[in-house]
Coordinates of C-alpha atoms in Angstrom, one line a residue:
X1 CA 0.0 0.0 0.0
X2 CA 1.4 3.3 -1.0
X3 CA 2.2 5.8 1.9
X4 CA 0.9 9.3 1.5
X5 CA 2.2 11.2 4.5
X6 CA 4.3 14.0 3.0
X7 CA 3.4 15.0 -0.6
X8 CA -0.4 14.7 -0.8
X9 CA -3.2 12.3 -1.4
X10 CA -3.3 13.3 -5.1
X11 CA -0.2 11.2 -5.6
X12 CA -2.4 8.2 -5.4
X13 CA -3.7 9.2 -8.8
X14 CA -0.3 9.5 -10.3
X15 CA 0.4 5.8 -10.5
X16 CA -2.9 5.0 -12.0
X17 CA -2.6 7.4 -14.9
X18 CA -0.6 6.7 -18.0
X19 CA 1.9 9.2 -19.4
X20 CA 0.9 11.2 -22.5
X21 CA 4.5 11.3 -23.6
X22 CA 5.5 9.4 -26.7
X23 CA 7.4 6.1 -26.2
X24 CA 11.1 6.6 -25.6
X25 CA 10.7 10.3 -25.1
X26 CA 12.5 10.7 -21.7
X27 CA 11.5 13.9 -19.8
X28 CA 14.2 14.9 -17.4
X29 CA 13.6 17.5 -14.6
X30 CA 16.7 19.2 -13.4
X31 CA 18.1 22.6 -12.2
X32 CA 21.4 22.7 -14.0
X33 CA 20.9 25.8 -16.1
X34 CA 24.1 27.7 -16.2
X35 CA 27.8 27.4 -17.0
X36 CA 29.5 24.0 -16.9
X37 CA 26.3 22.4 -15.7
X38 CA 24.4 23.3 -18.8
X39 CA 27.2 22.1 -21.0
X40 CA 27.1 18.8 -19.0
X41 CA 23.3 18.3 -19.5
X42 CA 23.8 18.9 -23.2
X43 CA 26.4 16.1 -23.2
X44 CA 24.1 13.8 -21.3
X45 CA 21.3 14.5 -23.8
X46 CA 23.5 13.7 -26.7
X47 CA 24.7 10.4 -25.1
X48 CA 21.1 9.3 -24.4
X49 CA 19.9 10.2 -27.9
X50 CA 22.8 8.2 -29.3
X51 CA 21.0 5.2 -27.7
X52 CA 17.8 5.9 -29.8
X53 CA 15.9 7.9 -27.2
X54 CA 14.5 11.4 -27.3
X55 CA 15.5 13.8 -24.5
X56 CA 12.8 16.2 -23.3
X57 CA 14.3 18.9 -21.2
X58 CA 12.5 20.1 -18.2
X59 CA 14.8 22.7 -16.6
X60 CA 13.7 24.7 -13.6
X61 CA 16.1 27.5 -12.6
X62 CA 16.7 29.1 -9.2
X63 CA 16.6 28.4 -5.5
X64 CA 19.3 25.7 -5.6
X65 CA 16.6 23.2 -6.5
X66 CA 13.8 24.4 -4.2
X67 CA 11.8 25.7 -7.2
X68 CA 12.4 22.5 -9.1
X69 CA 11.1 20.4 -6.1
X70 CA 8.0 22.5 -5.8
X71 CA 7.3 21.9 -9.6
X72 CA 8.0 18.3 -9.2
X73 CA 5.5 17.8 -6.4
X74 CA 2.8 19.5 -8.4
X75 CA 3.5 17.3 -11.4
X76 CA 3.4 14.1 -9.4
X77 CA 0.2 15.1 -7.6
X78 CA -1.4 15.9 -10.9
X79 CA -0.5 12.5 -12.2
X80 CA 2.1 13.5 -14.7
X81 CA 5.5 12.8 -13.2
X82 CA 8.6 13.2 -15.4
X83 CA 10.6 10.1 -16.3
X84 CA 13.5 11.3 -14.3
X85 CA 14.3 14.1 -11.8
X86 CA 17.3 15.5 -10.1
X87 CA 16.9 14.7 -6.3
X88 CA 19.5 14.1 -3.6
X89 CA 20.1 12.8 -0.2
X90 CA 17.2 11.8 2.2
X91 CA 14.7 13.2 -0.2
X92 CA 15.3 10.1 -2.2
X93 CA 13.9 8.1 0.8
X94 CA 11.0 10.4 1.1
X95 CA 9.9 9.9 -2.5
X96 CA 10.5 6.1 -2.0
X97 CA 8.2 6.1 0.9
X98 CA 5.5 7.6 -1.3
X99 CA 5.8 4.5 -3.6
X100 CA 6.4 6.5 -6.8
X101 CA 9.9 5.5 -7.7
X102 CA 11.0 3.0 -10.3
X103 CA 13.2 0.1 -9.3
X104 CA 16.4 0.2 -11.4
X105 CA 18.1 -2.8 -9.8
X106 CA 18.2 -4.5 -13.2
X107 CA 20.7 -2.2 -14.8
X108 CA 22.4 -1.7 -11.4
X109 CA 23.0 -5.5 -11.1
X110 CA 24.0 -5.9 -14.7
X111 CA 26.7 -3.3 -14.4
X112 CA 27.8 -4.1 -10.9
X113 CA 27.0 -0.8 -9.2
X114 CA 27.6 -2.2 -5.7
X115 CA 31.3 -2.6 -6.7
X116 CA 31.4 0.7 -8.5
X117 CA 30.1 2.8 -5.6
X118 CA 31.3 3.1 -2.0
X119 CA 28.6 1.5 0.3
X120 CA 27.8 4.7 2.0
X121 CA 27.0 6.2 -1.4
X122 CA 25.1 3.2 -2.8
X123 CA 23.0 3.2 0.4
X124 CA 21.8 6.7 -0.4
X125 CA 20.7 5.6 -3.9
X126 CA 18.7 2.8 -2.6
X127 CA 15.2 2.5 -1.0
X128 CA 14.3 -0.7 0.8
X129 CA 17.5 -2.2 -0.5
X130 CA 16.7 -1.5 -4.2
X131 CA 18.3 1.1 -6.5
X132 CA 15.9 3.9 -7.3
X133 CA 18.6 6.6 -8.1
X134 CA 22.0 7.0 -9.8
X135 CA 24.7 9.4 -8.6
X136 CA 26.1 11.9 -10.9
X137 CA 29.1 13.3 -9.0
X138 CA 30.7 13.8 -5.6
X139 CA 31.4 17.2 -4.1
X140 CA 33.8 17.4 -1.3
X141 CA 32.6 19.9 1.3
X142 CA 35.4 20.0 3.8
X143 CA 37.8 22.0 1.7
X144 CA 39.9 25.0 2.8
X145 CA 41.0 27.4 0.1
X146 CA 44.0 29.5 0.7
X147 CA 46.0 32.3 -1.0
X148 CA 49.7 31.5 -0.8
X149 CA 50.7 35.1 -1.2
X150 CA 48.8 36.2 1.9
X151 CA 50.5 33.4 3.9
X152 CA 53.9 34.5 2.6
X153 CA 53.3 38.1 3.6
X154 CA 52.1 37.1 7.1
X155 CA 55.0 34.5 7.4
X156 CA 52.4 32.0 8.2
X157 CA 52.0 28.3 7.3
X158 CA 48.9 26.6 5.8
X159 CA 47.3 24.8 8.8
X160 CA 46.6 21.1 9.0
X161 CA 45.1 21.2 12.5
X162 CA 42.8 23.7 14.3
X163 CA 45.7 24.6 16.7
X164 CA 47.8 25.5 13.6
X165 CA 44.9 27.3 12.2
X166 CA 44.6 29.8 15.0
X167 CA 48.4 30.4 14.9
X168 CA 48.2 31.2 11.2
X169 CA 45.1 33.3 11.5
X170 CA 46.7 35.4 14.3
X171 CA 49.7 36.0 12.0
X172 CA 47.5 37.1 9.0
X173 CA 45.4 39.3 11.2
X174 CA 48.5 40.9 12.8
X175 CA 49.8 41.6 9.2
X176 CA 46.6 43.7 8.6
X177 CA 44.8 41.2 6.4
X178 CA 41.5 39.3 6.9
X179 CA 42.3 35.7 7.9
X180 CA 39.0 34.1 7.0
X181 CA 36.7 35.0 4.1
X182 CA 33.2 34.1 5.2
X183 CA 29.7 34.7 4.2
X184 CA 27.4 35.0 7.1
X185 CA 24.5 33.0 5.8
X186 CA 23.0 29.9 7.7
X187 CA 24.2 27.4 5.2
X188 CA 27.7 28.9 5.1
X189 CA 27.9 28.9 8.8
X190 CA 26.8 25.3 8.8
X191 CA 29.4 24.4 6.1
X192 CA 32.2 25.7 8.3
X193 CA 30.7 24.2 11.5
X194 CA 30.5 20.6 10.1
X195 CA 34.2 20.8 9.2
X196 CA 35.0 22.0 12.7
X197 CA 33.0 19.1 14.1
X198 CA 34.8 16.5 11.8
X199 CA 38.2 18.1 12.4
X200 CA 37.9 18.3 16.2
X201 CA 35.9 15.3 17.1
X202 CA 36.4 12.8 14.2
X203 CA 34.1 10.8 11.9
X204 CA 32.6 8.5 14.6
X205 CA 31.3 11.4 16.6
X206 CA 30.2 13.3 13.4
X207 CA 28.2 10.2 12.4
X208 CA 26.5 9.9 15.8
X209 CA 25.6 13.6 15.9
X210 CA 24.6 14.4 12.4
X211 CA 23.6 11.0 10.9
X212 CA 22.2 9.0 13.8
X213 CA 21.1 12.3 15.5
X214 CA 22.1 10.8 18.9
X215 CA 20.8 13.2 21.7
X216 CA 23.7 12.4 23.9
X217 CA 26.2 13.3 21.2
X218 CA 24.4 16.5 20.2
X219 CA 24.4 17.6 23.9
X220 CA 27.9 16.6 24.9
X221 CA 31.2 18.0 26.0
X222 CA 32.6 17.2 22.6
X223 CA 29.9 19.3 20.8
X224 CA 30.6 22.1 23.2
X225 CA 34.2 22.0 22.3
X226 CA 33.4 22.1 18.6
X227 CA 31.0 25.0 19.1
X228 CA 33.7 27.0 21.0
X229 CA 36.2 26.3 18.3
X230 CA 33.7 27.4 15.7
X231 CA 32.9 30.6 17.4
X232 CA 36.6 31.6 17.7
X233 CA 36.7 31.7 13.9
X234 CA 34.5 34.8 13.8
X235 CA 37.3 37.1 15.2
X236 CA 39.2 36.4 12.1
X237 CA 36.5 37.5 9.6
X238 CA 35.8 41.0 8.5
X239 CA 32.9 43.4 9.1
X240 CA 31.4 42.7 5.7
X241 CA 30.9 39.0 6.4
X242 CA 27.2 39.0 7.4
X243 CA 25.0 38.2 4.5
X244 CA 27.9 37.9 2.0
X245 CA 27.4 35.4 -0.8
X246 CA 29.9 32.6 -0.9
X247 CA 31.3 33.5 -4.3
X248 CA 32.1 37.0 -3.1
X249 CA 34.0 35.4 -0.2
X250 CA 35.9 33.3 -2.7
X251 CA 36.7 36.5 -4.6
X252 CA 38.5 37.8 -1.5
X253 CA 40.9 34.9 -1.6
X254 CA 41.4 35.3 -5.4
X255 CA 42.2 39.0 -4.9
X256 CA 44.5 38.5 -1.9
X257 CA 42.2 40.3 0.4
X258 CA 41.9 37.2 2.7
X259 CA 43.9 34.2 3.6
X260 CA 41.4 31.3 3.9
X261 CA 37.8 30.2 3.1
X262 CA 35.9 27.0 4.1
X263 CA 33.8 26.0 1.2
X264 CA 33.0 23.0 -1.0
X265 CA 34.8 22.3 -4.3
X266 CA 32.3 24.3 -6.3
X267 CA 34.4 27.3 -5.2
X268 CA 37.1 26.0 -7.6
X269 CA 35.0 27.2 -10.4
X270 CA 35.6 30.8 -9.3
X271 CA 39.4 30.3 -9.3
X272 CA 39.2 28.7 -12.7
X273 CA 37.0 31.5 -14.2
X274 CA 39.6 34.0 -12.8
X275 CA 42.4 32.2 -14.7
X276 CA 44.1 30.9 -11.5
X277 CA 46.0 27.7 -11.2
X278 CA 45.9 25.3 -8.2
X279 CA 49.2 25.0 -6.4
X280 CA 50.4 28.2 -7.9
X281 CA 47.8 30.9 -7.4
X282 CA 45.7 29.2 -4.7
X283 CA 45.9 26.2 -2.4
X284 CA 43.3 23.5 -1.9
X285 CA 43.6 21.6 1.3
X286 CA 41.3 19.6 3.6
X287 CA 40.0 21.7 6.4
X288 CA 42.1 21.5 9.5
X289 CA 42.0 18.0 11.1
X290 CA 40.0 16.5 8.3
X291 CA 42.7 15.3 5.8
X292 CA 41.6 11.6 6.5
X293 CA 37.9 12.5 6.3
X294 CA 35.6 13.5 3.5
X295 CA 32.1 15.2 3.8
X296 CA 30.3 14.5 0.6
X297 CA 27.4 16.2 -1.3
X298 CA 26.1 14.1 -4.2
X299 CA 23.8 15.1 -7.0
X300 CA 21.7 12.2 -8.4
X301 CA 18.7 11.4 -10.6
X302 CA 15.7 9.3 -9.6
X303 CA 13.4 7.5 -12.0
X304 CA 9.7 7.6 -11.5
X305 CA 7.5 4.5 -11.8
X306 CA 5.7 4.9 -15.1
X307 CA 3.3 2.6 -16.9
X308 CA 5.2 2.5 -20.2
X309 CA 7.7 -0.1 -21.1
X310 CA 9.4 1.9 -23.7
X311 CA 10.0 4.7 -21.2
X312 CA 11.3 2.2 -18.7
X313 CA 13.9 1.2 -21.3
X314 CA 14.8 4.8 -21.7
X315 CA 15.1 5.3 -18.0
X316 CA 17.5 2.3 -17.7
X317 CA 19.6 3.7 -20.5
X318 CA 19.6 7.1 -18.8
X319 CA 20.8 5.6 -15.5
X320 CA 23.4 3.6 -17.3
X321 CA 24.7 6.6 -19.2
X322 CA 24.9 8.8 -16.1
X323 CA 27.2 6.3 -14.3
X324 CA 29.3 5.6 -17.5
X325 CA 33.0 6.5 -17.4
X326 CA 32.5 8.9 -20.3
X327 CA 29.8 11.0 -18.7
X328 CA 31.2 10.9 -15.3
X329 CA 34.4 12.4 -16.7
X330 CA 32.9 15.1 -18.8
X331 CA 30.3 16.2 -16.3
X332 CA 32.8 16.4 -13.4
X333 CA 35.4 18.2 -15.4
X334 CA 32.8 20.9 -16.1
X335 CA 31.3 20.9 -12.6
X336 CA 34.5 21.0 -10.5
X337 CA 33.4 17.8 -8.7
X338 CA 34.8 14.3 -9.0
X339 CA 33.3 11.1 -10.4
X340 CA 31.2 8.9 -8.0
X341 CA 32.3 5.9 -9.9
X342 CA 35.3 4.3 -8.2
X343 CA 38.3 3.6 -10.4
X344 CA 37.6 6.5 -12.7
X345 CA 40.5 7.9 -14.6
X346 CA 41.6 11.3 -13.2
X347 CA 44.2 12.0 -15.9
X348 CA 42.4 15.0 -17.2
X349 CA 41.5 16.5 -13.8
X350 CA 43.5 19.2 -11.9
X351 CA 45.5 18.5 -8.8
X352 CA 42.6 19.6 -6.4
X353 CA 40.3 17.0 -8.1
X354 CA 43.0 14.3 -7.9
X355 CA 43.5 14.9 -4.2
X356 CA 39.8 14.9 -3.7
X357 CA 39.5 11.5 -5.6
X358 CA 42.4 10.1 -3.6
X359 CA 40.8 11.0 -0.3
X360 CA 37.4 9.9 -1.5
X361 CA 38.7 6.4 -2.2
X362 CA 40.8 6.3 1.0
X363 CA 37.9 7.5 3.3
X364 CA 35.5 5.0 1.7
X365 CA 37.9 2.2 2.7
X366 CA 38.4 3.4 6.3
X367 CA 34.7 4.5 7.0
X368 CA 35.6 8.1 7.3
X369 CA 33.4 9.1 4.3
X370 CA 30.5 11.0 5.8
X371 CA 27.4 12.7 4.4
X372 CA 27.3 16.5 4.6
X373 CA 24.8 17.8 7.2
X374 CA 25.1 21.4 5.8
X375 CA 24.2 20.3 2.2
X376 CA 21.2 18.0 2.9
X377 CA 22.9 14.6 2.7
X378 CA 22.6 13.4 6.3
X379 CA 19.2 14.6 7.4
X380 CA 15.8 15.6 6.3
X381 CA 15.3 19.4 5.7
X382 CA 13.4 20.0 8.9
X383 CA 16.2 18.5 11.0
X384 CA 18.8 20.3 9.0
X385 CA 16.9 23.6 9.7
X386 CA 16.9 23.0 13.4
X387 CA 20.7 22.6 13.3
X388 CA 21.1 25.6 11.1
X389 CA 19.0 27.8 13.5
X390 CA 21.0 26.7 16.5
X391 CA 24.4 27.2 14.9
X392 CA 23.7 30.6 13.3
X393 CA 22.2 32.0 16.5
X394 CA 25.2 30.8 18.6
X395 CA 27.6 32.2 16.0
X396 CA 26.0 35.6 15.9
X397 CA 25.0 36.0 19.6
X398 CA 27.9 36.0 22.0
X399 CA 25.5 35.9 24.9
X400 CA 24.6 32.2 24.1
X401 CA 27.1 29.8 25.6
X402 CA 28.3 26.8 23.9
X403 CA 26.8 24.6 26.6
X404 CA 23.4 26.2 26.1
X405 CA 23.7 25.9 22.3
X406 CA 24.5 22.2 22.5
X407 CA 21.5 21.6 24.7
X408 CA 19.2 23.7 22.5
X409 CA 20.5 21.7 19.4
X410 CA 19.6 18.4 20.9
X411 CA 16.1 19.7 21.8
X412 CA 15.5 21.2 18.4
X413 CA 16.6 18.2 16.6
X414 CA 14.4 15.9 18.8
X415 CA 11.4 18.1 18.1
X416 CA 12.1 18.1 14.3
X417 CA 12.5 14.3 14.1
X418 CA 9.3 13.8 16.2
X419 CA 7.4 15.4 13.5
X420 CA 8.7 13.0 10.8

C-alpha cells in the first residue's frame, strides 16, 4: 500500500494514470541551467539520444533546486510525473516512501553498481535495498581554500590542525589582512561548522551527531568543544561577512584580500574562471584536522514509476549513461566535482580534483566518508533547519554559551524528528 504522508493524497492518482509522452521520449527535470552544468546536461542529452531515445528537457532554474522540487511535487500530484528528476540525499527516501519511484536494480545489477560505488554512497541511492537513483558526481565539502601570497606576507604556514589554524590566523590578522573570508548565511555557517566538528571530534562522533542524531552526542562536552572552536573563527572574519554570498568570499581569496575560506569544491570554479591555477595561485587543502575524512554532497537522478515499457527502457539507458565512465568524466570536469564511480581515470583532472578523488577512495575504505549535514545529505530538511538555526544563533550571539547551544540543538533536533 502506498504511503501518502508527505506529498499529498493526489499522488495516489499518479500511479494510475498513463503518461501522455511518446514512447522513448524521456522527460528529465533538473536545475542545472548555467555554465558548466548546462554544458554537461547537453552532453548527457547527446549520449542518451545516441542510444535511440529522445530527451525532453525540463529545466527549472533558481533556488538551488527548491523551485524544481515545488514543480516536481505538483507534477506528481497531478498524475504527470517526469521520467527522471534531479533529487538528492534523504529526499530520495521520502519519495521512495511515497511509492512512486521505479526500481532500477536490473541495470544496477547488470553493471555491478555495488562494486562501482562506496557502500555509504550506494545506500543513499537505494530504497528498501533496491536502487531507485543513480549518482552523478561527488562534491567534497570539507575544503579549505588559501591564498599563498597572503600566507607569505604574514610569514604563516597553511594549517593542518585547528591549533595550527589559530596560529596562522593570528599572524595574518597581525599583518593587517583578513584571515578568513566568510559569508554570514546559515548554510555557510553550517558548512564551516561541520568541518570543525569533523576536524575536532572525528568521523565516529560526526556520524553519531549528524547522521544518527544521537541526543547524547548533540548535547555533549565534545559538541561544546566544537562550538567553542567554531565561534573563535569569527574574530578572524571582516565586518562585511554578514549576508555575503559565498562566491564573493571566494573572490576575497582570489584578490589576496583574505587568507582562507571554508567551502565545498564548487568554489574551484571561481578560481578557474579567474584564470588561477591550483598549487600556484591558490591552495586547496582539507579543512584542519580532516585530511583523512571526507564530507560528501552528491547530485543524483531518480526514476519515476511509469506505466510505459518503452519509457522504462529509456530510464534504464539514462541511468546507465549517467554512471558511464565517459559521462562521469565530462560532467565532473565541467562541474568541478569528481566522479562517483570508483576507479575513474583522473588523468584530465586538476591537482585539487586528484587529491579529492584520492581522499574519497581512502575515506571509503576506512569508514571516514560521511554525508554533509550542511548540504542536505545526512538529514531531512526539517532536522537540518533545526541545526542551522541553533548554529547561526550561537555564532551571531555571544551571549549564548556553547553549553546552552548544544542543549538547544539536541532539543531542536528531537522536536524536528518527532514530526517526521
